[in-house]
């Protein structure tokens, strides 16, 4: 998005019509999916977990599902959706299509490298280091192997640019570090705190992000390589602001938040992931979201969280071009739904509180980061703190 920091116009909030439409979409999806209750044998979650270690097919399914663990969908079609959506968005971006939407991977032209780092680092965690072996004795029904997809490896690519050295370094470090740290925190810290398990995941992303960025900074072969620039048409400040004021921009921004965790940040990818998650639910409600039956409420909480954030902090988008309104989408909203139940009340309350608290907290933490440390470290730290705060608030509310 064009830098419009020098713009003098101030906004108290975003488009009210955009807010209403976005919330309406969230509630519509919730009620439609809630009316569907198909329980079939199609890729049942518990079957996948029981076979992921020793059966190559189910190990591959677990590998694919990990691409949308961040959104709490963990579904095959949701994961294929975000990858296909990211590819479509990238090709449209390269061609300067009017349909491209927000520049995928923040206009870096690095989407293929981001995806490559995700595929490679996750392959290392699942197929090389075989962390799925912890499924074998039946003690665990979930493992945090997905950390690399939304953690250090893609962040390193965005920091250092398109090079094989950056790809291999970030992917190997991320693939090796992510799971052990998350696994230890999940087993030793989270039970004592009594907070949602996502806190372990996001703090792992922060810890490994700091470690990997620090190591990469010290390695002599890690040099920043500029990516090939795309000749995009330049919009005037006035044209950009007029577009941002419209309800359509608001809805697009909310959809884009659904793909921010994977560093795509594009509404096409966001739309594809929602369609994929819905298809997973329609085929078998016991496939996605760990067979919790909570996907409708999870999606509702995400629409509420992002919509509230975009509405309240619209002026930050005007000032900065981007703001962390995706924070509740991949943390507090879904986490509280899984912890407190998949009711509309929980989804809406967690979404509203997450949308209010998460984005400014992310800005605060990001502002404290030193140079050469990717902002995702600040964002995921905000996710952890926001989830702890909101879960504590919901715990003491008498109507939950």
PDB file of C-alpha atoms in Angstrom, residues 11-211:
ATOM      1  CA  UNK A  11     -10.259   9.521  10.999  1.00  0.00           C
ATOM      2  CA  UNK A  12     -12.063   8.616  14.202  1.00  0.00           C
ATOM      3  CA  UNK A  13     -13.011   5.201  12.815  1.00  0.00           C
ATOM      4  CA  UNK A  14     -13.345   3.156   9.656  1.00  0.00           C
ATOM      5  CA  UNK A  15     -16.366   2.611   7.449  1.00  0.00           C
ATOM      6  CA  UNK A  16     -19.474   1.829   9.520  1.00  0.00           C
ATOM      7  CA  UNK A  17     -21.057   0.141   6.507  1.00  0.00           C
ATOM      8  CA  UNK A  18     -17.907  -1.952   6.093  1.00  0.00           C
ATOM      9  CA  UNK A  19     -18.098  -2.969   9.758  1.00  0.00           C
ATOM     10  CA  UNK A  20     -21.739  -4.011   9.449  1.00  0.00           C
ATOM     11  CA  UNK A  21     -21.125  -5.949   6.224  1.00  0.00           C
ATOM     12  CA  UNK A  22     -18.080  -7.754   7.639  1.00  0.00           C
ATOM     13  CA  UNK A  23     -19.899  -8.715  10.824  1.00  0.00           C
ATOM     14  CA  UNK A  24     -22.868  -9.792   8.722  1.00  0.00           C
ATOM     15  CA  UNK A  25     -20.640 -12.096   6.668  1.00  0.00           C
ATOM     16  CA  UNK A  26     -19.239 -13.619   9.853  1.00  0.00           C
ATOM     17  CA  UNK A  27     -22.679 -14.284  11.327  1.00  0.00           C
ATOM     18  CA  UNK A  28     -23.987 -15.618   8.003  1.00  0.00           C
ATOM     19  CA  UNK A  29     -21.143 -18.134   7.753  1.00  0.00           C
ATOM     20  CA  UNK A  30     -21.695 -19.091  11.395  1.00  0.00           C
ATOM     21  CA  UNK A  31     -25.403 -19.831  10.983  1.00  0.00           C
ATOM     22  CA  UNK A  32     -24.983 -21.645   7.654  1.00  0.00           C
ATOM     23  CA  UNK A  33     -22.208 -23.906   8.933  1.00  0.00           C
ATOM     24  CA  UNK A  34     -24.002 -24.484  12.240  1.00  0.00           C
ATOM     25  CA  UNK A  35     -26.942 -25.904  10.303  1.00  0.00           C
ATOM     26  CA  UNK A  36     -24.668 -28.556   8.756  1.00  0.00           C
ATOM     27  CA  UNK A  37     -23.815 -31.562  10.886  1.00  0.00           C
ATOM     28  CA  UNK A  38     -22.154 -34.208   8.735  1.00  0.00           C
ATOM     29  CA  UNK A  39     -20.128 -36.785  10.654  1.00  0.00           C
ATOM     30  CA  UNK A  40     -18.330 -39.050   8.226  1.00  0.00           C
ATOM     31  CA  UNK A  41     -15.153 -41.079   7.985  1.00  0.00           C
ATOM     32  CA  UNK A  42     -13.542 -38.537   5.640  1.00  0.00           C
ATOM     33  CA  UNK A  43     -10.139 -37.738   7.158  1.00  0.00           C
ATOM     34  CA  UNK A  44     -11.379 -37.930  10.724  1.00  0.00           C
ATOM     35  CA  UNK A  45      -8.972 -35.992  12.948  1.00  0.00           C
ATOM     36  CA  UNK A  46      -8.491 -38.767  15.491  1.00  0.00           C
ATOM     37  CA  UNK A  47      -7.750 -41.248  12.710  1.00  0.00           C
ATOM     38  CA  UNK A  48      -5.106 -38.903  11.312  1.00  0.00           C
ATOM     39  CA  UNK A  49      -3.448 -38.512  14.718  1.00  0.00           C
ATOM     40  CA  UNK A  50      -3.477 -42.259  15.343  1.00  0.00           C
ATOM     41  CA  UNK A  51      -1.700 -42.940  12.045  1.00  0.00           C
ATOM     42  CA  UNK A  52       0.410 -39.826  11.377  1.00  0.00           C
ATOM     43  CA  UNK A  53       3.635 -41.343  12.649  1.00  0.00           C
ATOM     44  CA  UNK A  54       3.739 -44.705  10.856  1.00  0.00           C
ATOM     45  CA  UNK A  55       1.490 -44.199   7.825  1.00  0.00           C
ATOM     46  CA  UNK A  56       3.027 -42.047   5.039  1.00  0.00           C
ATOM     47  CA  UNK A  57      -0.384 -40.980   3.744  1.00  0.00           C
ATOM     48  CA  UNK A  58      -1.580 -39.667   7.102  1.00  0.00           C
ATOM     49  CA  UNK A  59       1.812 -38.083   7.773  1.00  0.00           C
ATOM     50  CA  UNK A  60       1.389 -36.174   4.507  1.00  0.00           C
ATOM     51  CA  UNK A  61      -2.138 -35.177   5.529  1.00  0.00           C
ATOM     52  CA  UNK A  62      -0.783 -33.875   8.857  1.00  0.00           C
ATOM     53  CA  UNK A  63       1.884 -31.973   6.912  1.00  0.00           C
ATOM     54  CA  UNK A  64      -0.752 -30.283   4.744  1.00  0.00           C
ATOM     55  CA  UNK A  65      -3.061 -29.540   7.685  1.00  0.00           C
ATOM     56  CA  UNK A  66      -0.258 -27.702   9.477  1.00  0.00           C
ATOM     57  CA  UNK A  67      -0.526 -24.829   7.014  1.00  0.00           C
ATOM     58  CA  UNK A  68      -3.706 -23.595   8.693  1.00  0.00           C
ATOM     59  CA  UNK A  69      -2.949 -24.477  12.300  1.00  0.00           C
ATOM     60  CA  UNK A  70      -2.452 -20.767  12.959  1.00  0.00           C
ATOM     61  CA  UNK A  71      -6.113 -20.104  12.155  1.00  0.00           C
ATOM     62  CA  UNK A  72      -7.112 -23.144  14.266  1.00  0.00           C
ATOM     63  CA  UNK A  73      -8.657 -24.785  11.186  1.00  0.00           C
ATOM     64  CA  UNK A  74      -5.996 -27.459  10.656  1.00  0.00           C
ATOM     65  CA  UNK A  75      -7.909 -28.688   7.643  1.00  0.00           C
ATOM     66  CA  UNK A  76      -6.768 -30.145   4.340  1.00  0.00           C
ATOM     67  CA  UNK A  77      -8.894 -27.955   2.098  1.00  0.00           C
ATOM     68  CA  UNK A  78      -8.287 -24.879   4.242  1.00  0.00           C
ATOM     69  CA  UNK A  79      -4.543 -25.425   3.835  1.00  0.00           C
ATOM     70  CA  UNK A  80      -4.734 -26.120   0.123  1.00  0.00           C
ATOM     71  CA  UNK A  81      -6.968 -23.058  -0.121  1.00  0.00           C
ATOM     72  CA  UNK A  82      -4.466 -20.640   1.371  1.00  0.00           C
ATOM     73  CA  UNK A  83      -1.630 -22.014  -0.776  1.00  0.00           C
ATOM     74  CA  UNK A  84      -3.696 -21.823  -3.967  1.00  0.00           C
ATOM     75  CA  UNK A  85      -5.061 -18.426  -2.959  1.00  0.00           C
ATOM     76  CA  UNK A  86      -1.547 -17.171  -2.291  1.00  0.00           C
ATOM     77  CA  UNK A  87      -0.407 -18.385  -5.703  1.00  0.00           C
ATOM     78  CA  UNK A  88      -3.351 -16.704  -7.452  1.00  0.00           C
ATOM     79  CA  UNK A  89      -2.706 -13.465  -5.565  1.00  0.00           C
ATOM     80  CA  UNK A  90       1.001 -13.560  -6.447  1.00  0.00           C
ATOM     81  CA  UNK A  91       0.386 -14.154 -10.157  1.00  0.00           C
ATOM     82  CA  UNK A  92      -2.166 -11.345 -10.280  1.00  0.00           C
ATOM     83  CA  UNK A  93       0.277  -9.100  -8.416  1.00  0.00           C
ATOM     84  CA  UNK A  94       3.082  -9.875 -10.872  1.00  0.00           C
ATOM     85  CA  UNK A  95       0.782  -9.059 -13.776  1.00  0.00           C
ATOM     86  CA  UNK A  96      -0.354  -5.786 -12.127  1.00  0.00           C
ATOM     87  CA  UNK A  97      -3.932  -6.988 -12.356  1.00  0.00           C
ATOM     88  CA  UNK A  98      -6.695  -4.801 -10.946  1.00  0.00           C
ATOM     89  CA  UNK A  99      -7.970  -7.959  -9.271  1.00  0.00           C
ATOM     90  CA  UNK A 100      -4.749  -8.557  -7.327  1.00  0.00           C
ATOM     91  CA  UNK A 101      -5.966  -6.860  -4.154  1.00  0.00           C
ATOM     92  CA  UNK A 102      -3.465  -6.068  -1.425  1.00  0.00           C
ATOM     93  CA  UNK A 103       0.102  -6.817  -2.513  1.00  0.00           C
ATOM     94  CA  UNK A 104       0.777 -10.397  -1.442  1.00  0.00           C
ATOM     95  CA  UNK A 105       3.653 -10.732   1.047  1.00  0.00           C
ATOM     96  CA  UNK A 106       3.604  -6.940   1.424  1.00  0.00           C
ATOM     97  CA  UNK A 107       4.637  -6.167  -2.124  1.00  0.00           C
ATOM     98  CA  UNK A 108       8.016  -7.840  -1.709  1.00  0.00           C
ATOM     99  CA  UNK A 109       7.618 -10.153  -4.729  1.00  0.00           C
ATOM    100  CA  UNK A 110       8.897 -12.861  -2.377  1.00  0.00           C
ATOM    101  CA  UNK A 111       5.799 -15.034  -2.073  1.00  0.00           C
ATOM    102  CA  UNK A 112       7.417 -18.081  -3.792  1.00  0.00           C
ATOM    103  CA  UNK A 113      10.366 -17.845  -1.402  1.00  0.00           C
ATOM    104  CA  UNK A 114       8.084 -17.455   1.602  1.00  0.00           C
ATOM    105  CA  UNK A 115       6.168 -20.566   0.541  1.00  0.00           C
ATOM    106  CA  UNK A 116       9.409 -22.467  -0.121  1.00  0.00           C
ATOM    107  CA  UNK A 117      10.651 -21.700   3.400  1.00  0.00           C
ATOM    108  CA  UNK A 118       7.371 -22.924   4.858  1.00  0.00           C
ATOM    109  CA  UNK A 119       7.377 -26.142   2.851  1.00  0.00           C
ATOM    110  CA  UNK A 120      11.035 -26.896   3.566  1.00  0.00           C
ATOM    111  CA  UNK A 121      11.067 -26.082   7.287  1.00  0.00           C
ATOM    112  CA  UNK A 122       7.874 -28.064   7.877  1.00  0.00           C
ATOM    113  CA  UNK A 123       9.322 -30.979   5.895  1.00  0.00           C
ATOM    114  CA  UNK A 124      12.361 -30.922   8.189  1.00  0.00           C
ATOM    115  CA  UNK A 125      10.187 -30.953  11.318  1.00  0.00           C
ATOM    116  CA  UNK A 126       7.810 -33.704  10.198  1.00  0.00           C
ATOM    117  CA  UNK A 127       9.705 -35.936   7.770  1.00  0.00           C
ATOM    118  CA  UNK A 128      13.376 -35.455   8.692  1.00  0.00           C
ATOM    119  CA  UNK A 129      13.260 -34.996  12.467  1.00  0.00           C
ATOM    120  CA  UNK A 130      10.037 -37.026  12.691  1.00  0.00           C
ATOM    121  CA  UNK A 131       8.479 -35.055  15.528  1.00  0.00           C
ATOM    122  CA  UNK A 132       5.210 -36.879  14.806  1.00  0.00           C
ATOM    123  CA  UNK A 133       6.748 -39.865  16.626  1.00  0.00           C
ATOM    124  CA  UNK A 134       5.255 -38.421  19.828  1.00  0.00           C
ATOM    125  CA  UNK A 135       1.863 -39.529  18.531  1.00  0.00           C
ATOM    126  CA  UNK A 136       2.918 -43.171  18.669  1.00  0.00           C
ATOM    127  CA  UNK A 137       2.126 -44.022  22.302  1.00  0.00           C
ATOM    128  CA  UNK A 138      -1.262 -42.299  22.214  1.00  0.00           C
ATOM    129  CA  UNK A 139      -0.383 -39.813  24.965  1.00  0.00           C
ATOM    130  CA  UNK A 140      -0.679 -36.772  22.690  1.00  0.00           C
ATOM    131  CA  UNK A 141      -3.582 -35.816  20.433  1.00  0.00           C
ATOM    132  CA  UNK A 142      -1.889 -32.718  19.020  1.00  0.00           C
ATOM    133  CA  UNK A 143       1.682 -31.578  18.391  1.00  0.00           C
ATOM    134  CA  UNK A 144       3.010 -28.052  17.620  1.00  0.00           C
ATOM    135  CA  UNK A 145       4.857 -29.001  14.441  1.00  0.00           C
ATOM    136  CA  UNK A 146       3.305 -26.097  12.537  1.00  0.00           C
ATOM    137  CA  UNK A 147       5.369 -23.382  14.260  1.00  0.00           C
ATOM    138  CA  UNK A 148       7.756 -23.057  11.309  1.00  0.00           C
ATOM    139  CA  UNK A 149       4.973 -22.202   8.841  1.00  0.00           C
ATOM    140  CA  UNK A 150       4.114 -18.945  10.590  1.00  0.00           C
ATOM    141  CA  UNK A 151       7.370 -18.316  12.406  1.00  0.00           C
ATOM    142  CA  UNK A 152      11.029 -17.632  11.724  1.00  0.00           C
ATOM    143  CA  UNK A 153      11.618 -19.203   8.256  1.00  0.00           C
ATOM    144  CA  UNK A 154       9.264 -16.953   6.232  1.00  0.00           C
ATOM    145  CA  UNK A 155      10.278 -13.960   8.353  1.00  0.00           C
ATOM    146  CA  UNK A 156      13.925 -14.574   7.443  1.00  0.00           C
ATOM    147  CA  UNK A 157      13.042 -14.614   3.745  1.00  0.00           C
ATOM    148  CA  UNK A 158      11.301 -11.255   4.048  1.00  0.00           C
ATOM    149  CA  UNK A 159      14.241  -9.819   5.990  1.00  0.00           C
ATOM    150  CA  UNK A 160      17.077 -11.112   3.792  1.00  0.00           C
ATOM    151  CA  UNK A 161      15.477 -11.480   0.390  1.00  0.00           C
ATOM    152  CA  UNK A 162      15.614 -14.176  -2.285  1.00  0.00           C
ATOM    153  CA  UNK A 163      18.681 -16.328  -1.747  1.00  0.00           C
ATOM    154  CA  UNK A 164      19.316 -20.036  -1.276  1.00  0.00           C
ATOM    155  CA  UNK A 165      21.494 -19.250   1.749  1.00  0.00           C
ATOM    156  CA  UNK A 166      18.666 -17.424   3.508  1.00  0.00           C
ATOM    157  CA  UNK A 167      16.190 -20.139   2.544  1.00  0.00           C
ATOM    158  CA  UNK A 168      18.316 -22.990   3.888  1.00  0.00           C
ATOM    159  CA  UNK A 169      19.501 -21.133   6.991  1.00  0.00           C
ATOM    160  CA  UNK A 170      16.061 -19.948   8.071  1.00  0.00           C
ATOM    161  CA  UNK A 171      14.349 -23.228   7.229  1.00  0.00           C
ATOM    162  CA  UNK A 172      16.871 -25.430   9.019  1.00  0.00           C
ATOM    163  CA  UNK A 173      17.042 -23.252  12.132  1.00  0.00           C
ATOM    164  CA  UNK A 174      13.275 -22.851  12.280  1.00  0.00           C
ATOM    165  CA  UNK A 175      12.588 -26.504  11.544  1.00  0.00           C
ATOM    166  CA  UNK A 176      14.951 -27.630  14.293  1.00  0.00           C
ATOM    167  CA  UNK A 177      14.017 -25.113  17.007  1.00  0.00           C
ATOM    168  CA  UNK A 178      10.282 -24.559  16.739  1.00  0.00           C
ATOM    169  CA  UNK A 179       8.803 -27.847  17.910  1.00  0.00           C
ATOM    170  CA  UNK A 180      11.081 -28.569  20.917  1.00  0.00           C
ATOM    171  CA  UNK A 181      10.526 -25.109  22.416  1.00  0.00           C
ATOM    172  CA  UNK A 182       6.753 -25.214  21.911  1.00  0.00           C
ATOM    173  CA  UNK A 183       6.539 -28.793  23.182  1.00  0.00           C
ATOM    174  CA  UNK A 184       8.404 -27.931  26.382  1.00  0.00           C
ATOM    175  CA  UNK A 185       6.323 -24.822  27.084  1.00  0.00           C
ATOM    176  CA  UNK A 186       3.092 -26.707  26.357  1.00  0.00           C
ATOM    177  CA  UNK A 187       3.949 -29.467  28.824  1.00  0.00           C
ATOM    178  CA  UNK A 188       5.610 -27.452  31.581  1.00  0.00           C
ATOM    179  CA  UNK A 189       4.289 -23.882  31.603  1.00  0.00           C
ATOM    180  CA  UNK A 190       0.773 -23.789  30.160  1.00  0.00           C
ATOM    181  CA  UNK A 191      -0.804 -26.293  32.614  1.00  0.00           C
ATOM    182  CA  UNK A 192       0.433 -24.228  35.554  1.00  0.00           C
ATOM    183  CA  UNK A 193      -0.933 -20.969  34.123  1.00  0.00           C
ATOM    184  CA  UNK A 194      -4.308 -22.370  33.103  1.00  0.00           C
ATOM    185  CA  UNK A 195      -4.400 -20.329  29.885  1.00  0.00           C
ATOM    186  CA  UNK A 196      -5.194 -21.395  26.297  1.00  0.00           C
ATOM    187  CA  UNK A 197      -2.550 -23.505  24.594  1.00  0.00           C
ATOM    188  CA  UNK A 198      -2.048 -20.937  21.841  1.00  0.00           C
ATOM    189  CA  UNK A 199      -0.044 -18.911  24.363  1.00  0.00           C
ATOM    190  CA  UNK A 200       2.664 -21.572  24.141  1.00  0.00           C
ATOM    191  CA  UNK A 201       2.682 -21.421  20.352  1.00  0.00           C
ATOM    192  CA  UNK A 202       2.917 -17.660  19.976  1.00  0.00           C
ATOM    193  CA  UNK A 203       5.532 -17.249  22.690  1.00  0.00           C
ATOM    194  CA  UNK A 204       7.514 -19.997  20.947  1.00  0.00           C
ATOM    195  CA  UNK A 205       7.308 -17.974  17.738  1.00  0.00           C
ATOM    196  CA  UNK A 206       8.595 -14.937  19.623  1.00  0.00           C
ATOM    197  CA  UNK A 207      11.445 -16.848  21.292  1.00  0.00           C
ATOM    198  CA  UNK A 208      12.561 -18.706  18.167  1.00  0.00           C
ATOM    199  CA  UNK A 209      12.096 -15.559  16.100  1.00  0.00           C
ATOM    200  CA  UNK A 210      14.494 -13.670  18.364  1.00  0.00           C
ATOM    201  CA  UNK A 211      16.980 -16.564  18.348  1.00  0.00           C
TER     202      UNK A 211
END
